[in-house]
Coordinates of C-alpha atoms in Angstrom, one line a residue:
M1 CA 0.0 0.0 0.0
K2 CA 1.4 3.4 -0.9
L3 CA 2.1 6.0 1.8
H4 CA -0.4 8.6 0.6
T5 CA -3.1 5.9 0.7
L6 CA -2.3 5.0 4.3
I7 CA -2.3 8.7 5.3
A8 CA -5.7 9.2 3.7
L9 CA -7.1 6.1 5.5
L10 CA -5.8 7.4 8.8
L11 CA -6.7 11.0 8.5
L12 CA -10.1 11.0 6.9
P13 CA -12.0 9.4 9.8
S14 CA -10.1 11.6 12.3
L15 CA -11.0 14.6 10.2
A16 CA -14.7 13.7 10.4
V17 CA -14.5 13.4 14.2
L18 CA -12.6 16.7 14.3
L19 CA -15.3 18.5 12.3
G20 CA -17.8 17.0 14.8
F21 CA -15.8 18.5 17.6
I22 CA -15.8 21.9 15.9
G23 CA -19.6 21.6 15.6
L24 CA -19.8 20.8 19.3
V25 CA -17.7 23.8 20.3
T26 CA -19.8 26.0 18.0
Y27 CA -23.0 24.7 19.6
Q28 CA -21.8 25.2 23.1
T29 CA -20.5 28.8 22.3
W30 CA -23.3 30.2 20.2
G31 CA -26.1 27.8 20.7
S32 CA -26.3 26.8 17.0
L33 CA -24.7 24.1 14.9
G34 CA -22.5 25.1 11.9
P35 CA -23.4 23.7 8.4
I36 CA -20.2 21.6 8.2
A37 CA -20.9 19.9 11.5
H38 CA -24.5 19.3 10.4
A39 CA -23.1 17.3 7.4
V40 CA -20.6 15.1 9.3
L41 CA -21.9 14.8 12.9
T42 CA -24.5 12.0 13.3
I43 CA -24.8 11.8 17.1
D44 CA -27.1 13.7 19.4
V45 CA -25.2 17.0 19.9
T46 CA -27.4 18.2 22.7
A47 CA -26.7 15.0 24.7
L48 CA -23.0 15.2 23.9
A49 CA -22.9 18.8 25.0
A50 CA -24.5 17.9 28.3
Y51 CA -22.0 15.2 28.8
G52 CA -19.0 16.7 30.7
G53 CA -16.4 14.4 29.1
G54 CA -17.4 15.2 25.5
I55 CA -13.9 16.5 24.5
W56 CA -12.2 13.4 25.9
Y57 CA -14.8 11.2 24.1
I58 CA -13.9 12.8 20.7
I59 CA -10.1 12.4 21.4
G60 CA -10.7 8.8 22.3
I61 CA -12.6 8.2 19.1
S62 CA -9.8 9.8 17.1
V63 CA -7.1 7.7 18.7
L64 CA -9.3 4.5 18.3
N65 CA -9.7 5.3 14.6
V66 CA -6.0 5.6 14.1
L67 CA -5.3 2.4 15.9
V68 CA -7.9 0.5 14.0
F69 CA -6.8 1.6 10.6
L70 CA -3.1 1.1 11.5
L71 CA -3.9 -2.5 12.6
L72 CA -5.8 -3.1 9.4
Y73 CA -2.9 -1.7 7.3
L74 CA -0.4 -4.0 9.1
L75 CA -2.6 -7.0 8.7
L76 CA -3.3 -6.4 5.0
N77 CA 0.3 -5.6 4.3
R78 CA 1.4 -8.9 5.9
L79 CA -1.3 -11.1 4.4
I80 CA -1.6 -9.6 0.8
A81 CA 0.6 -6.6 0.0
R82 CA 4.0 -8.0 1.0
P83 CA 3.5 -11.5 -0.7
I84 CA 2.3 -9.7 -3.9
R85 CA 5.4 -7.5 -3.9
V86 CA 7.7 -10.5 -3.4
I87 CA 6.0 -12.5 -6.2
T88 CA 6.1 -9.4 -8.6
D89 CA 9.9 -9.0 -7.9
S90 CA 10.4 -12.7 -8.5
M91 CA 8.5 -12.5 -11.8
R92 CA 10.7 -9.6 -13.0
D93 CA 13.9 -11.4 -12.0
F94 CA 12.7 -14.5 -13.8
A95 CA 11.9 -12.6 -17.0
K96 CA 15.5 -11.3 -17.0
T97 CA 17.5 -14.4 -15.9
Q98 CA 15.2 -17.3 -16.7
T99 CA 16.0 -18.7 -13.3
L100 CA 13.8 -18.7 -10.2
E101 CA 15.3 -18.1 -6.8
T102 CA 13.7 -19.9 -3.8
M103 CA 10.6 -18.1 -2.8
P104 CA 9.5 -17.7 0.8
S105 CA 6.4 -19.6 2.0
F106 CA 3.2 -17.6 2.4
S107 CA 1.4 -20.2 4.4
R108 CA -0.2 -17.5 6.7
S109 CA -1.5 -15.5 3.8
S110 CA -4.9 -15.9 2.2
K111 CA -5.7 -19.0 0.3
E112 CA -5.8 -17.1 -3.0
V113 CA -2.3 -15.7 -2.5
A114 CA -0.9 -19.1 -1.6
E115 CA -2.5 -20.6 -4.7
F116 CA -1.2 -17.8 -6.9
T117 CA 2.3 -18.4 -5.5
T118 CA 2.1 -22.1 -6.2
A119 CA 0.8 -21.5 -9.8
F120 CA 3.7 -19.1 -10.5
I121 CA 6.3 -21.6 -9.2
E122 CA 4.8 -24.3 -11.4
F123 CA 4.7 -22.0 -14.4
A124 CA 8.3 -20.9 -13.9
G125 CA 9.4 -24.5 -13.6
S126 CA 7.8 -25.5 -16.9
V127 CA 9.4 -22.5 -18.7
Q128 CA 12.8 -23.5 -17.3
E129 CA 12.3 -27.0 -18.7
V130 CA 11.3 -25.7 -22.1
H131 CA 14.3 -23.3 -22.1
A132 CA 16.7 -26.0 -21.2
H133 CA 15.3 -28.2 -23.9
D134 CA 15.7 -25.4 -26.5
L135 CA 19.3 -24.9 -25.3
E136 CA 20.1 -28.6 -25.7
I137 CA 18.6 -28.6 -29.2
S138 CA 20.6 -25.5 -30.2
R139 CA 23.8 -27.2 -28.8
V140 CA 23.1 -30.4 -30.8
K141 CA 22.5 -28.3 -34.0
S142 CA 25.7 -26.3 -33.4
D143 CA 27.7 -29.5 -32.9
F144 CA 26.3 -31.0 -36.0
I145 CA 27.0 -27.9 -38.1
S146 CA 30.6 -27.8 -36.7
T147 CA 31.2 -31.5 -37.5
A148 CA 29.7 -31.3 -41.0
A149 CA 31.7 -28.1 -41.8
H150 CA 34.9 -29.7 -40.7
Q151 CA 34.3 -32.8 -42.7
L152 CA 33.4 -30.7 -45.8
R153 CA 36.2 -28.2 -45.7
T154 CA 39.1 -30.6 -46.6
P155 CA 37.5 -32.2 -49.7
L156 CA 36.1 -28.8 -50.9
T157 CA 39.6 -27.3 -50.6
G158 CA 41.0 -30.2 -52.6
I159 CA 38.4 -29.7 -55.3
R160 CA 39.1 -26.0 -55.5
W161 CA 42.9 -26.5 -55.9
A162 CA 42.2 -29.1 -58.6
L163 CA 40.0 -26.8 -60.5
E164 CA 42.5 -23.9 -60.2
A165 CA 45.2 -26.2 -61.5
L166 CA 43.0 -27.3 -64.4
E167 CA 42.4 -23.7 -65.4
K168 CA 46.1 -23.4 -66.3
E169 CA 45.9 -26.3 -68.8
P170 CA 45.2 -25.8 -72.5
L171 CA 41.4 -26.1 -72.8
S172 CA 38.8 -25.1 -75.4
E173 CA 36.7 -22.0 -74.7
S174 CA 33.7 -24.1 -73.6
Q175 CA 35.9 -26.2 -71.3
K176 CA 37.4 -23.0 -69.8
A177 CA 34.0 -21.6 -69.1
L178 CA 32.9 -24.8 -67.3
V179 CA 36.0 -24.9 -65.2
E180 CA 35.8 -21.2 -64.3
S181 CA 32.2 -21.7 -63.3
A182 CA 33.0 -24.7 -61.2
T183 CA 35.9 -22.8 -59.6
A184 CA 33.7 -19.9 -58.7
K185 CA 31.1 -22.3 -57.1
S186 CA 33.9 -24.1 -55.2
H187 CA 35.0 -20.8 -53.8
D188 CA 31.4 -20.1 -52.7
L189 CA 31.1 -23.5 -51.0
V190 CA 34.4 -23.0 -49.2
A191 CA 33.2 -19.6 -48.0
I192 CA 30.0 -21.1 -46.7
V193 CA 31.9 -23.8 -44.8
G194 CA 34.1 -21.0 -43.3
T195 CA 31.0 -19.1 -42.2
L196 CA 29.5 -22.2 -40.6
L197 CA 32.8 -22.8 -38.7
D198 CA 32.7 -19.1 -37.6
I199 CA 29.1 -19.6 -36.3
S200 CA 30.2 -22.7 -34.4
S201 CA 33.2 -21.0 -32.9
I202 CA 31.2 -17.9 -31.8
E203 CA 28.3 -19.9 -30.3
S204 CA 30.5 -22.3 -28.4
G205 CA 32.5 -19.4 -26.9
K206 CA 35.7 -20.6 -28.5
H207 CA 36.0 -17.6 -30.7
K208 CA 38.9 -15.4 -29.6
Y209 CA 38.4 -11.6 -29.8
V210 CA 41.3 -9.3 -29.7
F211 CA 40.0 -6.1 -28.0
A212 CA 41.7 -2.8 -28.3
D213 CA 40.9 0.9 -28.4
T214 CA 39.5 1.3 -31.9
D215 CA 38.6 4.4 -34.0
L216 CA 35.2 3.2 -35.3
G217 CA 35.1 6.2 -37.7
Q218 CA 38.3 5.1 -39.4
V219 CA 37.2 1.5 -39.7
A220 CA 33.8 2.5 -41.2
S221 CA 35.5 4.9 -43.6
E222 CA 38.0 2.3 -44.8
V223 CA 35.3 -0.4 -45.2
A224 CA 32.9 1.9 -47.0
K225 CA 35.5 3.2 -49.5
D226 CA 36.3 -0.4 -50.5
F227 CA 32.8 -0.7 -51.8
L228 CA 32.9 2.3 -54.1
P229 CA 33.6 0.1 -57.1
L230 CA 30.7 -2.3 -56.3
A231 CA 28.4 0.7 -55.9
A232 CA 29.5 2.1 -59.2
E233 CA 28.9 -1.2 -60.9
G234 CA 25.4 -1.4 -59.5
K235 CA 24.8 2.3 -60.4
V236 CA 24.2 3.1 -56.7
T237 CA 25.5 6.3 -55.1
L238 CA 27.6 5.5 -52.0
Y239 CA 28.0 8.4 -49.5
V240 CA 30.7 8.0 -47.0
E241 CA 30.2 10.4 -44.1
A242 CA 32.5 8.6 -41.6
A243 CA 36.0 9.9 -41.0
P244 CA 38.9 9.1 -38.6
G245 CA 38.6 10.9 -35.3
S246 CA 35.0 11.8 -35.8
C247 CA 33.9 10.0 -32.7
P248 CA 35.2 8.6 -29.4
K249 CA 37.2 5.4 -29.5
V250 CA 35.5 2.1 -28.7
R251 CA 36.9 -1.1 -27.2
A252 CA 36.5 -3.6 -30.0
D253 CA 38.1 -6.2 -32.2
G254 CA 38.8 -4.2 -35.4
Q255 CA 38.8 -7.1 -37.7
Q256 CA 35.5 -8.4 -36.5
I257 CA 33.9 -5.0 -36.7
K258 CA 35.1 -4.8 -40.3
W259 CA 33.4 -8.1 -41.0
V260 CA 30.1 -6.7 -39.6
L261 CA 30.4 -3.5 -41.7
N262 CA 31.4 -5.4 -44.8
N263 CA 28.2 -7.4 -44.5
L264 CA 25.9 -4.4 -43.8
I265 CA 27.3 -2.2 -46.6
E266 CA 27.4 -5.0 -49.2
N267 CA 23.8 -6.0 -48.4
A268 CA 22.7 -2.3 -48.6
I269 CA 24.3 -2.0 -52.1
R270 CA 23.1 -5.3 -53.5
Y271 CA 19.5 -4.7 -52.3
T272 CA 19.3 -1.2 -53.6
P273 CA 18.0 -0.7 -57.2
E274 CA 19.8 1.3 -59.8
G275 CA 19.7 5.0 -59.2
G276 CA 19.4 4.5 -55.4
S277 CA 21.8 5.5 -52.7
V278 CA 23.6 4.1 -49.6
R279 CA 24.8 6.4 -46.9
V280 CA 27.4 5.4 -44.2
S281 CA 27.4 7.8 -41.3
M282 CA 28.4 8.1 -37.6
A283 CA 26.6 9.1 -34.5
T284 CA 27.2 9.2 -30.8
V285 CA 24.8 8.6 -27.9
P286 CA 25.6 8.5 -24.2
G287 CA 28.2 5.7 -23.7
R288 CA 28.1 4.4 -27.3
V289 CA 29.3 5.1 -30.8
Q290 CA 27.0 4.2 -33.7
V291 CA 27.6 3.4 -37.4
L292 CA 24.5 3.9 -39.5
V293 CA 24.1 2.3 -42.9
R294 CA 21.1 3.7 -44.6
D295 CA 19.8 2.6 -48.0
S296 CA 17.0 3.4 -50.4
G297 CA 16.5 -0.2 -51.3
I298 CA 13.7 -2.8 -51.2
G299 CA 13.2 -2.6 -47.5
I300 CA 12.1 -5.2 -45.0
A301 CA 8.5 -6.3 -44.9
P302 CA 6.8 -6.2 -41.4
R303 CA 6.3 -10.0 -41.5
D304 CA 10.0 -10.5 -41.8
R305 CA 11.1 -8.1 -39.0
N306 CA 11.1 -10.7 -36.2
N307 CA 13.1 -13.3 -38.2
I308 CA 15.7 -11.1 -40.1
F309 CA 18.5 -12.0 -37.6
E310 CA 17.7 -15.7 -37.5
R311 CA 20.1 -18.3 -38.9
F312 CA 19.5 -19.2 -42.6
Y313 CA 16.5 -16.8 -42.9
R314 CA 16.1 -14.8 -46.0
A315 CA 13.1 -12.5 -46.8
E316 CA 11.1 -13.2 -49.9
N317 CA 11.9 -9.9 -51.5
A318 CA 15.6 -10.4 -50.8
V319 CA 15.6 -13.8 -52.5
A320 CA 13.8 -12.3 -55.5
K321 CA 16.4 -9.5 -55.8
Q322 CA 19.5 -11.6 -55.1
N323 CA 19.9 -15.3 -55.4
K324 CA 23.3 -15.2 -53.8
G325 CA 23.2 -15.4 -50.0
N326 CA 22.8 -18.0 -47.2
G327 CA 20.9 -16.1 -44.5
L328 CA 23.8 -16.2 -42.1
G329 CA 25.4 -12.8 -42.4
L330 CA 23.1 -10.8 -40.2
Y331 CA 23.0 -13.5 -37.6
I332 CA 26.8 -13.5 -37.3
A333 CA 26.9 -9.7 -37.4
R334 CA 24.5 -9.3 -34.5
T335 CA 26.3 -12.0 -32.5
I336 CA 29.6 -10.2 -32.9
A337 CA 27.9 -6.9 -31.9
T338 CA 26.4 -8.4 -28.7
D339 CA 29.7 -10.1 -27.9
H340 CA 31.1 -6.6 -27.9
G341 CA 28.5 -5.4 -25.4
G342 CA 26.7 -3.6 -28.2
D343 CA 23.8 -4.2 -30.5
L344 CA 22.8 -4.3 -34.2
D345 CA 19.3 -3.2 -35.1
F346 CA 17.4 -1.8 -38.0
A347 CA 14.4 0.5 -38.8
S348 CA 12.4 1.3 -41.9
N349 CA 13.1 4.8 -43.2
T350 CA 10.2 7.1 -42.4
D351 CA 11.0 9.7 -45.1
G352 CA 11.4 7.4 -48.0
P353 CA 12.0 3.8 -49.1
G354 CA 14.7 1.5 -47.7
T355 CA 16.1 0.6 -44.3
T356 CA 18.7 1.9 -41.8
F357 CA 20.9 -0.6 -39.9
T358 CA 22.5 0.8 -36.8
L359 CA 25.6 -0.8 -35.2
S360 CA 26.2 0.4 -31.6
I361 CA 29.4 -0.3 -29.7
P362 CA 30.2 1.0 -26.2
T363 CA 32.9 3.6 -25.9
A364 CA 36.3 2.6 -24.5
G365 CA 36.4 2.7 -20.7

């Protein structure tokens, strides 16, 4: 119960009695009863006035009111308010940590409160079981992906080397075209296997980051400028509004952040139609530095928003625009961002078509 509620409960009855006392004094002094006293006083004023201990009677009633309401407050707080507060705090902690600490017993509370406590404990237990089951399934999937990727990498690398050696042999034009196509596909397969191994390493906690004070503006500028030829090829205007020293330094693994920005900028260019634009800029918010990659591309449909960072997920409009892609880039990019204590998120542009992805990294220190 809040403090102002308790004060109201304690003061209002006493105030009513006090107004009655004022009416009594008015009656004794002037022989008439004031209008306020008429409204609140319900006892026989004449009899009370004739009673010599009238003042002490009113004081006693006031004290009794205070004691009764104080007792009610303590009783309700012990039986209902305190258990509800404890359960509410436990629910908040459970939502954050997915673990339920031992809850005190409320055997002296009302039956309803005890039943509510039991139901919450049972619900939390079932949620923990489902969560543990999901974690086990995820671990099995990760182990399978890691094993399969390791088994595939060696033969794929051998195939790639054989095809590269075959390209140097005297071949007809049609044979050269076939070998070049096969070589390109082998490179794609090796890259996919490497990506799968990266995922396995990151999810298992075996991936080693090399953290250092990093100029995020310099990293973003270097990565963005490397994509100027790709943007020109796709007839997309790439604006680079990031520069060294334009923001505070962050504590990050520079190579991993480059990987994230490579993925974001390449996606922005590839999913932007001819004549569109991609803008790479910087921003600072309290405690963080942000890199914003804004495009005027095909956008992300509302139905895809909740899945866009899932493994192997590709939106329908993305598949229609670009066949190339495995649906792993954004998943890895966000994982790297969260491993840095930051985040990767996106929002649809409100003043035109396209999407803006925002990479946030905490400042150094």
